[in-house]
JSON list of C-alpha atoms in Angstrom, two decimals:
[
{"chain": "M", "resi": 1, "resn": "MET", "atom": "CA", "xyz": [0.04, 108.11, -118.51]},
{"chain": "M", "resi": 2, "resn": "ARG", "atom": "CA", "xyz": [3.26, 108.72, -120.45]},
{"chain": "M", "resi": 3, "resn": "HIS", "atom": "CA", "xyz": [3.50, 112.22, -118.90]},
{"chain": "M", "resi": 4, "resn": "LEU", "atom": "CA", "xyz": [3.07, 110.77, -115.39]},
{"chain": "M", "resi": 5, "resn": "MET", "atom": "CA", "xyz": [5.78, 108.14, -116.02]},
{"chain": "M", "resi": 6, "resn": "LEU", "atom": "CA", "xyz": [8.17, 110.79, -117.35]},
{"chain": "M", "resi": 7, "resn": "THR", "atom": "CA", "xyz": [7.52, 112.94, -114.28]},
{"chain": "M", "resi": 8, "resn": "ILE", "atom": "CA", "xyz": [8.24, 110.00, -111.96]},
{"chain": "M", "resi": 9, "resn": "VAL", "atom": "CA", "xyz": [11.48, 109.14, -113.83]},
{"chain": "M", "resi": 10, "resn": "ILE", "atom": "CA", "xyz": [12.68, 112.77, -113.71]},
{"chain": "M", "resi": 11, "resn": "ALA", "atom": "CA", "xyz": [11.77, 113.12, -110.01]},
{"chain": "M", "resi": 12, "resn": "SER", "atom": "CA", "xyz": [13.62, 109.90, -109.19]},
{"chain": "M", "resi": 13, "resn": "ALA", "atom": "CA", "xyz": [16.70, 111.01, -111.14]},
{"chain": "M", "resi": 14, "resn": "LEU", "atom": "CA", "xyz": [16.75, 114.36, -109.33]},
{"chain": "M", "resi": 15, "resn": "ALA", "atom": "CA", "xyz": [16.13, 112.86, -105.90]},
{"chain": "M", "resi": 16, "resn": "ALA", "atom": "CA", "xyz": [18.98, 110.32, -106.02]},
{"chain": "M", "resi": 17, "resn": "PRO", "atom": "CA", "xyz": [21.87, 112.84, -106.04]},
{"chain": "M", "resi": 18, "resn": "MET", "atom": "CA", "xyz": [20.14, 114.95, -103.38]},
{"chain": "M", "resi": 19, "resn": "ALA", "atom": "CA", "xyz": [19.72, 111.89, -101.16]},
{"chain": "M", "resi": 20, "resn": "ARG", "atom": "CA", "xyz": [23.42, 111.04, -101.56]},
{"chain": "M", "resi": 21, "resn": "ALA", "atom": "CA", "xyz": [24.44, 114.61, -100.80]},
{"chain": "M", "resi": 22, "resn": "ALA", "atom": "CA", "xyz": [22.28, 114.64, -97.66]},
{"chain": "M", "resi": 23, "resn": "ASP", "atom": "CA", "xyz": [23.74, 111.35, -96.39]},
{"chain": "M", "resi": 24, "resn": "PRO", "atom": "CA", "xyz": [25.34, 112.25, -93.02]},
{"chain": "M", "resi": 25, "resn": "ASP", "atom": "CA", "xyz": [28.27, 109.89, -93.56]},
{"chain": "M", "resi": 26, "resn": "THR", "atom": "CA", "xyz": [29.07, 111.55, -96.90]},
{"chain": "M", "resi": 27, "resn": "VAL", "atom": "CA", "xyz": [28.80, 115.05, -95.41]},
{"chain": "M", "resi": 28, "resn": "THR", "atom": "CA", "xyz": [30.99, 114.01, -92.47]},
{"chain": "M", "resi": 29, "resn": "ALA", "atom": "CA", "xyz": [33.61, 112.55, -94.84]},
{"chain": "M", "resi": 30, "resn": "HIS", "atom": "CA", "xyz": [33.70, 115.76, -96.91]},
{"chain": "M", "resi": 31, "resn": "VAL", "atom": "CA", "xyz": [34.04, 117.92, -93.79]},
{"chain": "M", "resi": 32, "resn": "ALA", "atom": "CA", "xyz": [36.78, 115.67, -92.39]},
{"chain": "M", "resi": 33, "resn": "HIS", "atom": "CA", "xyz": [38.69, 115.78, -95.67]},
{"chain": "M", "resi": 34, "resn": "GLY", "atom": "CA", "xyz": [38.28, 119.58, -95.79]},
{"chain": "M", "resi": 35, "resn": "LYS", "atom": "CA", "xyz": [39.63, 119.86, -92.25]},
{"chain": "M", "resi": 36, "resn": "TYR", "atom": "CA", "xyz": [42.61, 117.72, -93.23]},
{"chain": "M", "resi": 37, "resn": "LEU", "atom": "CA", "xyz": [43.29, 119.93, -96.28]},
{"chain": "M", "resi": 38, "resn": "VAL", "atom": "CA", "xyz": [43.03, 123.14, -94.23]},
{"chain": "M", "resi": 39, "resn": "ARG", "atom": "CA", "xyz": [45.60, 121.73, -91.81]},
{"chain": "M", "resi": 40, "resn": "ILE", "atom": "CA", "xyz": [48.12, 120.52, -94.39]},
{"chain": "M", "resi": 41, "resn": "MET", "atom": "CA", "xyz": [47.71, 123.68, -96.49]},
{"chain": "M", "resi": 42, "resn": "SER", "atom": "CA", "xyz": [48.59, 125.69, -93.35]},
{"chain": "M", "resi": 43, "resn": "CYS", "atom": "CA", "xyz": [45.49, 127.91, -93.50]},
{"chain": "M", "resi": 44, "resn": "ASN", "atom": "CA", "xyz": [45.56, 128.24, -89.71]},
{"chain": "M", "resi": 45, "resn": "ASP", "atom": "CA", "xyz": [49.06, 129.71, -89.85]},
{"chain": "M", "resi": 46, "resn": "CYS", "atom": "CA", "xyz": [47.62, 133.05, -90.97]},
{"chain": "M", "resi": 47, "resn": "HIS", "atom": "CA", "xyz": [43.82, 132.87, -90.59]},
{"chain": "M", "resi": 48, "resn": "THR", "atom": "CA", "xyz": [43.95, 131.83, -86.90]},
{"chain": "M", "resi": 49, "resn": "PRO", "atom": "CA", "xyz": [45.51, 134.62, -84.81]},
{"chain": "M", "resi": 50, "resn": "LEU", "atom": "CA", "xyz": [48.46, 133.78, -82.61]},
{"chain": "M", "resi": 51, "resn": "LYS", "atom": "CA", "xyz": [48.57, 134.62, -78.92]},
{"chain": "M", "resi": 52, "resn": "MET", "atom": "CA", "xyz": [51.44, 134.36, -76.48]},
{"chain": "M", "resi": 53, "resn": "GLY", "atom": "CA", "xyz": [51.35, 131.14, -74.51]},
{"chain": "M", "resi": 54, "resn": "ALA", "atom": "CA", "xyz": [53.58, 129.57, -71.87]},
{"chain": "M", "resi": 55, "resn": "ASN", "atom": "CA", "xyz": [55.94, 128.25, -74.57]},
{"chain": "M", "resi": 56, "resn": "GLY", "atom": "CA", "xyz": [55.74, 131.20, -76.96]},
{"chain": "M", "resi": 57, "resn": "PRO", "atom": "CA", "xyz": [53.28, 132.00, -79.76]},
{"chain": "M", "resi": 58, "resn": "GLU", "atom": "CA", "xyz": [50.39, 129.56, -80.19]},
{"chain": "M", "resi": 59, "resn": "GLU", "atom": "CA", "xyz": [47.09, 129.49, -82.06]},
{"chain": "M", "resi": 60, "resn": "ASP", "atom": "CA", "xyz": [44.24, 131.28, -80.33]},
{"chain": "M", "resi": 61, "resn": "THR", "atom": "CA", "xyz": [41.79, 128.39, -80.68]},
{"chain": "M", "resi": 62, "resn": "SER", "atom": "CA", "xyz": [38.90, 130.59, -79.51]},
{"chain": "M", "resi": 63, "resn": "ARG", "atom": "CA", "xyz": [39.37, 132.43, -82.84]},
{"chain": "M", "resi": 64, "resn": "THR", "atom": "CA", "xyz": [40.04, 129.51, -85.19]},
{"chain": "M", "resi": 65, "resn": "LEU", "atom": "CA", "xyz": [40.13, 130.72, -88.79]},
{"chain": "M", "resi": 66, "resn": "SER", "atom": "CA", "xyz": [38.46, 134.04, -87.89]},
{"chain": "M", "resi": 67, "resn": "GLY", "atom": "CA", "xyz": [41.19, 136.18, -89.49]},
{"chain": "M", "resi": 68, "resn": "HIS", "atom": "CA", "xyz": [42.78, 139.36, -88.22]},
{"chain": "M", "resi": 69, "resn": "PRO", "atom": "CA", "xyz": [41.11, 140.33, -84.92]},
{"chain": "M", "resi": 70, "resn": "GLU", "atom": "CA", "xyz": [39.02, 143.48, -85.33]},
{"chain": "M", "resi": 71, "resn": "SER", "atom": "CA", "xyz": [40.08, 144.44, -81.78]},
{"chain": "M", "resi": 72, "resn": "LEU", "atom": "CA", "xyz": [43.75, 144.50, -82.83]},
{"chain": "M", "resi": 73, "resn": "ALA", "atom": "CA", "xyz": [44.26, 147.98, -84.28]},
{"chain": "M", "resi": 74, "resn": "MET", "atom": "CA", "xyz": [47.56, 147.96, -86.11]},
{"chain": "M", "resi": 75, "resn": "PRO", "atom": "CA", "xyz": [49.93, 150.91, -85.93]},
{"chain": "M", "resi": 76, "resn": "PRO", "atom": "CA", "xyz": [51.66, 151.94, -89.16]},
{"chain": "M", "resi": 77, "resn": "ALA", "atom": "CA", "xyz": [53.89, 149.19, -90.51]},
{"chain": "M", "resi": 78, "resn": "PRO", "atom": "CA", "xyz": [57.50, 149.72, -89.42]},
{"chain": "M", "resi": 79, "resn": "MET", "atom": "CA", "xyz": [58.50, 149.79, -93.06]},
{"chain": "M", "resi": 80, "resn": "ILE", "atom": "CA", "xyz": [57.22, 148.91, -96.46]},
{"chain": "M", "resi": 81, "resn": "PRO", "atom": "CA", "xyz": [60.14, 146.67, -97.37]},
{"chain": "M", "resi": 82, "resn": "THR", "atom": "CA", "xyz": [61.96, 146.74, -100.66]},
{"chain": "M", "resi": 83, "resn": "GLY", "atom": "CA", "xyz": [64.84, 144.74, -102.04]},
{"chain": "M", "resi": 84, "resn": "PRO", "atom": "CA", "xyz": [65.62, 141.44, -100.39]},
{"chain": "M", "resi": 85, "resn": "TRP", "atom": "CA", "xyz": [63.26, 142.23, -97.46]},
{"chain": "M", "resi": 86, "resn": "GLY", "atom": "CA", "xyz": [59.99, 141.76, -99.31]},
{"chain": "M", "resi": 87, "resn": "TRP", "atom": "CA", "xyz": [57.41, 142.03, -96.52]},
{"chain": "M", "resi": 88, "resn": "THR", "atom": "CA", "xyz": [56.84, 142.32, -92.79]},
{"chain": "M", "resi": 89, "resn": "GLY", "atom": "CA", "xyz": [54.21, 140.64, -90.64]},
{"chain": "M", "resi": 90, "resn": "ALA", "atom": "CA", "xyz": [52.41, 141.28, -87.36]},
{"chain": "M", "resi": 91, "resn": "SER", "atom": "CA", "xyz": [53.14, 139.07, -84.37]},
{"chain": "M", "resi": 92, "resn": "SER", "atom": "CA", "xyz": [49.55, 137.78, -84.65]},
{"chain": "M", "resi": 93, "resn": "MET", "atom": "CA", "xyz": [50.45, 136.51, -88.16]},
{"chain": "M", "resi": 94, "resn": "THR", "atom": "CA", "xyz": [47.24, 138.12, -89.44]},
{"chain": "M", "resi": 95, "resn": "ALA", "atom": "CA", "xyz": [48.50, 141.42, -90.93]},
{"chain": "M", "resi": 96, "resn": "PHE", "atom": "CA", "xyz": [51.23, 141.85, -93.54]},
{"chain": "M", "resi": 97, "resn": "ALA", "atom": "CA", "xyz": [52.87, 144.87, -95.18]},
{"chain": "M", "resi": 98, "resn": "GLY", "atom": "CA", "xyz": [54.74, 144.88, -98.47]},
{"chain": "M", "resi": 99, "resn": "PRO", "atom": "CA", "xyz": [54.76, 146.53, -101.88]},
{"chain": "M", "resi": 100, "resn": "TRP", "atom": "CA", "xyz": [51.02, 145.70, -102.14]},
{"chain": "M", "resi": 101, "resn": "GLY", "atom": "CA", "xyz": [50.24, 147.83, -99.05]},
{"chain": "M", "resi": 102, "resn": "VAL", "atom": "CA", "xyz": [48.84, 146.19, -95.91]},
{"chain": "M", "resi": 103, "resn": "SER", "atom": "CA", "xyz": [46.72, 143.05, -96.07]},
{"chain": "M", "resi": 104, "resn": "PHE", "atom": "CA", "xyz": [44.73, 141.39, -93.31]},
{"chain": "M", "resi": 105, "resn": "THR", "atom": "CA", "xyz": [43.74, 137.74, -93.23]},
{"chain": "M", "resi": 106, "resn": "ALA", "atom": "CA", "xyz": [40.06, 137.07, -93.87]},
{"chain": "M", "resi": 107, "resn": "ASN", "atom": "CA", "xyz": [37.47, 135.62, -91.53]},
{"chain": "M", "resi": 108, "resn": "LEU", "atom": "CA", "xyz": [36.81, 132.15, -92.94]},
{"chain": "M", "resi": 109, "resn": "THR", "atom": "CA", "xyz": [34.10, 131.21, -90.43]},
{"chain": "M", "resi": 110, "resn": "PRO", "atom": "CA", "xyz": [30.45, 131.07, -91.57]},
{"chain": "M", "resi": 111, "resn": "ASP", "atom": "CA", "xyz": [29.46, 134.34, -89.88]},
{"chain": "M", "resi": 112, "resn": "PRO", "atom": "CA", "xyz": [26.93, 135.90, -92.30]},
{"chain": "M", "resi": 113, "resn": "GLU", "atom": "CA", "xyz": [28.06, 139.50, -91.68]},
{"chain": "M", "resi": 114, "resn": "THR", "atom": "CA", "xyz": [31.84, 139.23, -91.37]},
{"chain": "M", "resi": 115, "resn": "GLY", "atom": "CA", "xyz": [32.81, 135.81, -92.70]},
{"chain": "M", "resi": 116, "resn": "LEU", "atom": "CA", "xyz": [31.86, 133.38, -95.45]},
{"chain": "M", "resi": 117, "resn": "GLY", "atom": "CA", "xyz": [28.26, 132.90, -94.26]},
{"chain": "M", "resi": 118, "resn": "ARG", "atom": "CA", "xyz": [26.72, 134.49, -97.34]},
{"chain": "M", "resi": 119, "resn": "TRP", "atom": "CA", "xyz": [29.18, 132.98, -99.78]},
{"chain": "M", "resi": 120, "resn": "SER", "atom": "CA", "xyz": [28.12, 130.16, -102.04]},
{"chain": "M", "resi": 121, "resn": "GLU", "atom": "CA", "xyz": [30.38, 127.23, -102.82]},
{"chain": "M", "resi": 122, "resn": "GLN", "atom": "CA", "xyz": [30.73, 128.62, -106.35]},
{"chain": "M", "resi": 123, "resn": "MET", "atom": "CA", "xyz": [31.87, 132.02, -105.04]},
{"chain": "M", "resi": 124, "resn": "PHE", "atom": "CA", "xyz": [34.45, 130.34, -102.82]},
{"chain": "M", "resi": 125, "resn": "ILE", "atom": "CA", "xyz": [35.86, 128.25, -105.66]},
{"chain": "M", "resi": 126, "resn": "ALA", "atom": "CA", "xyz": [35.86, 131.26, -108.02]},
{"chain": "M", "resi": 127, "resn": "ALA", "atom": "CA", "xyz": [37.74, 133.36, -105.44]},
{"chain": "M", "resi": 128, "resn": "LEU", "atom": "CA", "xyz": [40.49, 130.76, -105.15]},
{"chain": "M", "resi": 129, "resn": "ARG", "atom": "CA", "xyz": [40.64, 130.16, -108.91]},
{"chain": "M", "resi": 130, "resn": "THR", "atom": "CA", "xyz": [40.72, 133.85, -109.92]},
{"chain": "M", "resi": 131, "resn": "GLY", "atom": "CA", "xyz": [42.56, 135.33, -106.94]},
{"chain": "M", "resi": 132, "resn": "ARG", "atom": "CA", "xyz": [39.72, 137.86, -106.52]},
{"chain": "M", "resi": 133, "resn": "HIS", "atom": "CA", "xyz": [37.45, 138.45, -103.52]},
{"chain": "M", "resi": 134, "resn": "GLU", "atom": "CA", "xyz": [34.16, 136.60, -104.12]},
{"chain": "M", "resi": 135, "resn": "GLY", "atom": "CA", "xyz": [35.60, 135.57, -107.49]},
{"chain": "M", "resi": 136, "resn": "ARG", "atom": "CA", "xyz": [35.04, 139.00, -109.02]},
{"chain": "M", "resi": 137, "resn": "GLY", "atom": "CA", "xyz": [36.09, 141.75, -106.59]},
{"chain": "M", "resi": 138, "resn": "ARG", "atom": "CA", "xyz": [39.38, 143.20, -105.44]},
{"chain": "M", "resi": 139, "resn": "PRO", "atom": "CA", "xyz": [42.54, 141.08, -105.72]},
{"chain": "M", "resi": 140, "resn": "ILE", "atom": "CA", "xyz": [43.29, 138.70, -102.86]},
{"chain": "M", "resi": 141, "resn": "LEU", "atom": "CA", "xyz": [46.59, 140.05, -101.61]},
{"chain": "M", "resi": 142, "resn": "PRO", "atom": "CA", "xyz": [49.84, 138.44, -100.49]},
{"chain": "M", "resi": 143, "resn": "PRO", "atom": "CA", "xyz": [50.82, 136.42, -98.68]},
{"chain": "M", "resi": 144, "resn": "MET", "atom": "CA", "xyz": [47.69, 134.40, -99.53]},
{"chain": "M", "resi": 145, "resn": "PRO", "atom": "CA", "xyz": [48.98, 131.68, -101.91]},
{"chain": "M", "resi": 146, "resn": "VAL", "atom": "CA", "xyz": [46.01, 131.68, -104.31]},
{"chain": "M", "resi": 147, "resn": "GLN", "atom": "CA", "xyz": [48.37, 130.74, -107.14]},
{"chain": "M", "resi": 148, "resn": "ASN", "atom": "CA", "xyz": [48.82, 127.37, -105.39]},
{"chain": "M", "resi": 149, "resn": "ILE", "atom": "CA", "xyz": [45.50, 126.78, -103.65]},
{"chain": "M", "resi": 150, "resn": "GLY", "atom": "CA", "xyz": [43.63, 127.71, -106.83]},
{"chain": "M", "resi": 151, "resn": "LYS", "atom": "CA", "xyz": [45.13, 124.63, -108.46]},
{"chain": "M", "resi": 152, "resn": "ALA", "atom": "CA", "xyz": [43.38, 122.28, -106.02]},
{"chain": "M", "resi": 153, "resn": "SER", "atom": "CA", "xyz": [40.67, 120.07, -107.50]},
{"chain": "M", "resi": 154, "resn": "ASP", "atom": "CA", "xyz": [37.06, 121.19, -107.41]},
{"chain": "M", "resi": 155, "resn": "GLU", "atom": "CA", "xyz": [36.36, 118.32, -105.01]},
{"chain": "M", "resi": 156, "resn": "ASP", "atom": "CA", "xyz": [39.11, 119.47, -102.64]},
{"chain": "M", "resi": 157, "resn": "LEU", "atom": "CA", "xyz": [37.87, 123.07, -102.73]},
{"chain": "M", "resi": 158, "resn": "ARG", "atom": "CA", "xyz": [34.28, 121.90, -102.10]},
{"chain": "M", "resi": 159, "resn": "ASP", "atom": "CA", "xyz": [35.49, 119.86, -99.12]},
{"chain": "M", "resi": 160, "resn": "ILE", "atom": "CA", "xyz": [37.43, 122.84, -97.73]},
{"chain": "M", "resi": 161, "resn": "PHE", "atom": "CA", "xyz": [34.30, 124.96, -98.07]},
{"chain": "M", "resi": 162, "resn": "ALA", "atom": "CA", "xyz": [32.22, 122.23, -96.35]},
{"chain": "M", "resi": 163, "resn": "TYR", "atom": "CA", "xyz": [34.67, 122.22, -93.45]},
{"chain": "M", "resi": 164, "resn": "LEU", "atom": "CA", "xyz": [34.68, 126.02, -93.16]},
{"chain": "M", "resi": 165, "resn": "ARG", "atom": "CA", "xyz": [30.85, 125.99, -93.13]},
{"chain": "M", "resi": 166, "resn": "SER", "atom": "CA", "xyz": [30.96, 123.49, -90.24]},
{"chain": "M", "resi": 167, "resn": "LEU", "atom": "CA", "xyz": [32.93, 125.82, -87.96]},
{"chain": "M", "resi": 168, "resn": "PRO", "atom": "CA", "xyz": [31.29, 127.95, -85.30]},
{"chain": "M", "resi": 169, "resn": "ALA", "atom": "CA", "xyz": [30.53, 131.38, -86.75]},
{"chain": "M", "resi": 170, "resn": "ILE", "atom": "CA", "xyz": [32.75, 134.06, -85.21]},
{"chain": "M", "resi": 171, "resn": "HIS", "atom": "CA", "xyz": [31.69, 137.66, -85.66]},
{"chain": "M", "resi": 172, "resn": "ASN", "atom": "CA", "xyz": [34.95, 139.41, -86.54]},
{"chain": "M", "resi": 173, "resn": "ARG", "atom": "CA", "xyz": [35.06, 142.30, -88.99]},
{"chain": "M", "resi": 174, "resn": "VAL", "atom": "CA", "xyz": [38.51, 142.28, -90.58]},
{"chain": "M", "resi": 175, "resn": "PRO", "atom": "CA", "xyz": [39.85, 145.66, -91.77]},
{"chain": "M", "resi": 176, "resn": "GLN", "atom": "CA", "xyz": [39.97, 146.38, -95.48]},
{"chain": "M", "resi": 177, "resn": "PRO", "atom": "CA", "xyz": [43.40, 146.28, -97.13]},
{"chain": "M", "resi": 178, "resn": "ILE", "atom": "CA", "xyz": [45.40, 149.51, -97.11]},
{"chain": "M", "resi": 179, "resn": "GLU", "atom": "CA", "xyz": [46.72, 150.72, -100.46]},
{"chain": "M", "resi": 180, "resn": "PRO", "atom": "CA", "xyz": [50.53, 151.09, -100.78]},
{"chain": "M", "resi": 181, "resn": "LEU", "atom": "CA", "xyz": [50.65, 154.90, -100.70]},
{"chain": "M", "resi": 182, "resn": "GLN", "atom": "CA", "xyz": [48.24, 155.04, -97.77]},
{"chain": "M", "resi": 183, "resn": "ALA", "atom": "CA", "xyz": [50.21, 152.33, -95.97]},
{"chain": "M", "resi": 184, "resn": "GLU", "atom": "CA", "xyz": [53.40, 154.37, -96.21]},
{"chain": "M", "resi": 185, "resn": "ASN", "atom": "CA", "xyz": [51.62, 157.34, -94.63]},
{"chain": "M", "resi": 186, "resn": "HIS", "atom": "CA", "xyz": [49.46, 155.24, -92.27]}
]
């Protein structure tokens, strides 16, 4: 009898947090807060490609947070700046050249092949805390401000991840970064 009671107590204790996490209002609140954070942290400025509109450059909302368009093959950067000119950027605001080489903004949508679809929440948080792809891989390159975003609270980073997971998945394979010496000869 004691074993049965202990099993019931443990099952109840485990079920309560899962029930709260599955509450649609709670999930909606986390996604809404994540969306708010993505907006005020200006993630769209680089991760959503720009297109030319009637009044100049505007976000291509059909590609929200999908990163550098795989269909946009970049020519060699006009220069790898030095001195007071530290970097140069593409008109799409999704490719950047500097002393680090050439970096391309990542696909943050939940596409399982080209975006964050296979990432866990822990991988996402680790990437932003360590400044490394998937929290353990290559460095996340400039101009991504991981030194600032990585200081967000765990709750904020979880909410950002919840929002990104709520987006429509966009299949968009972003190019790999180009090393500095290759970029100069690219």
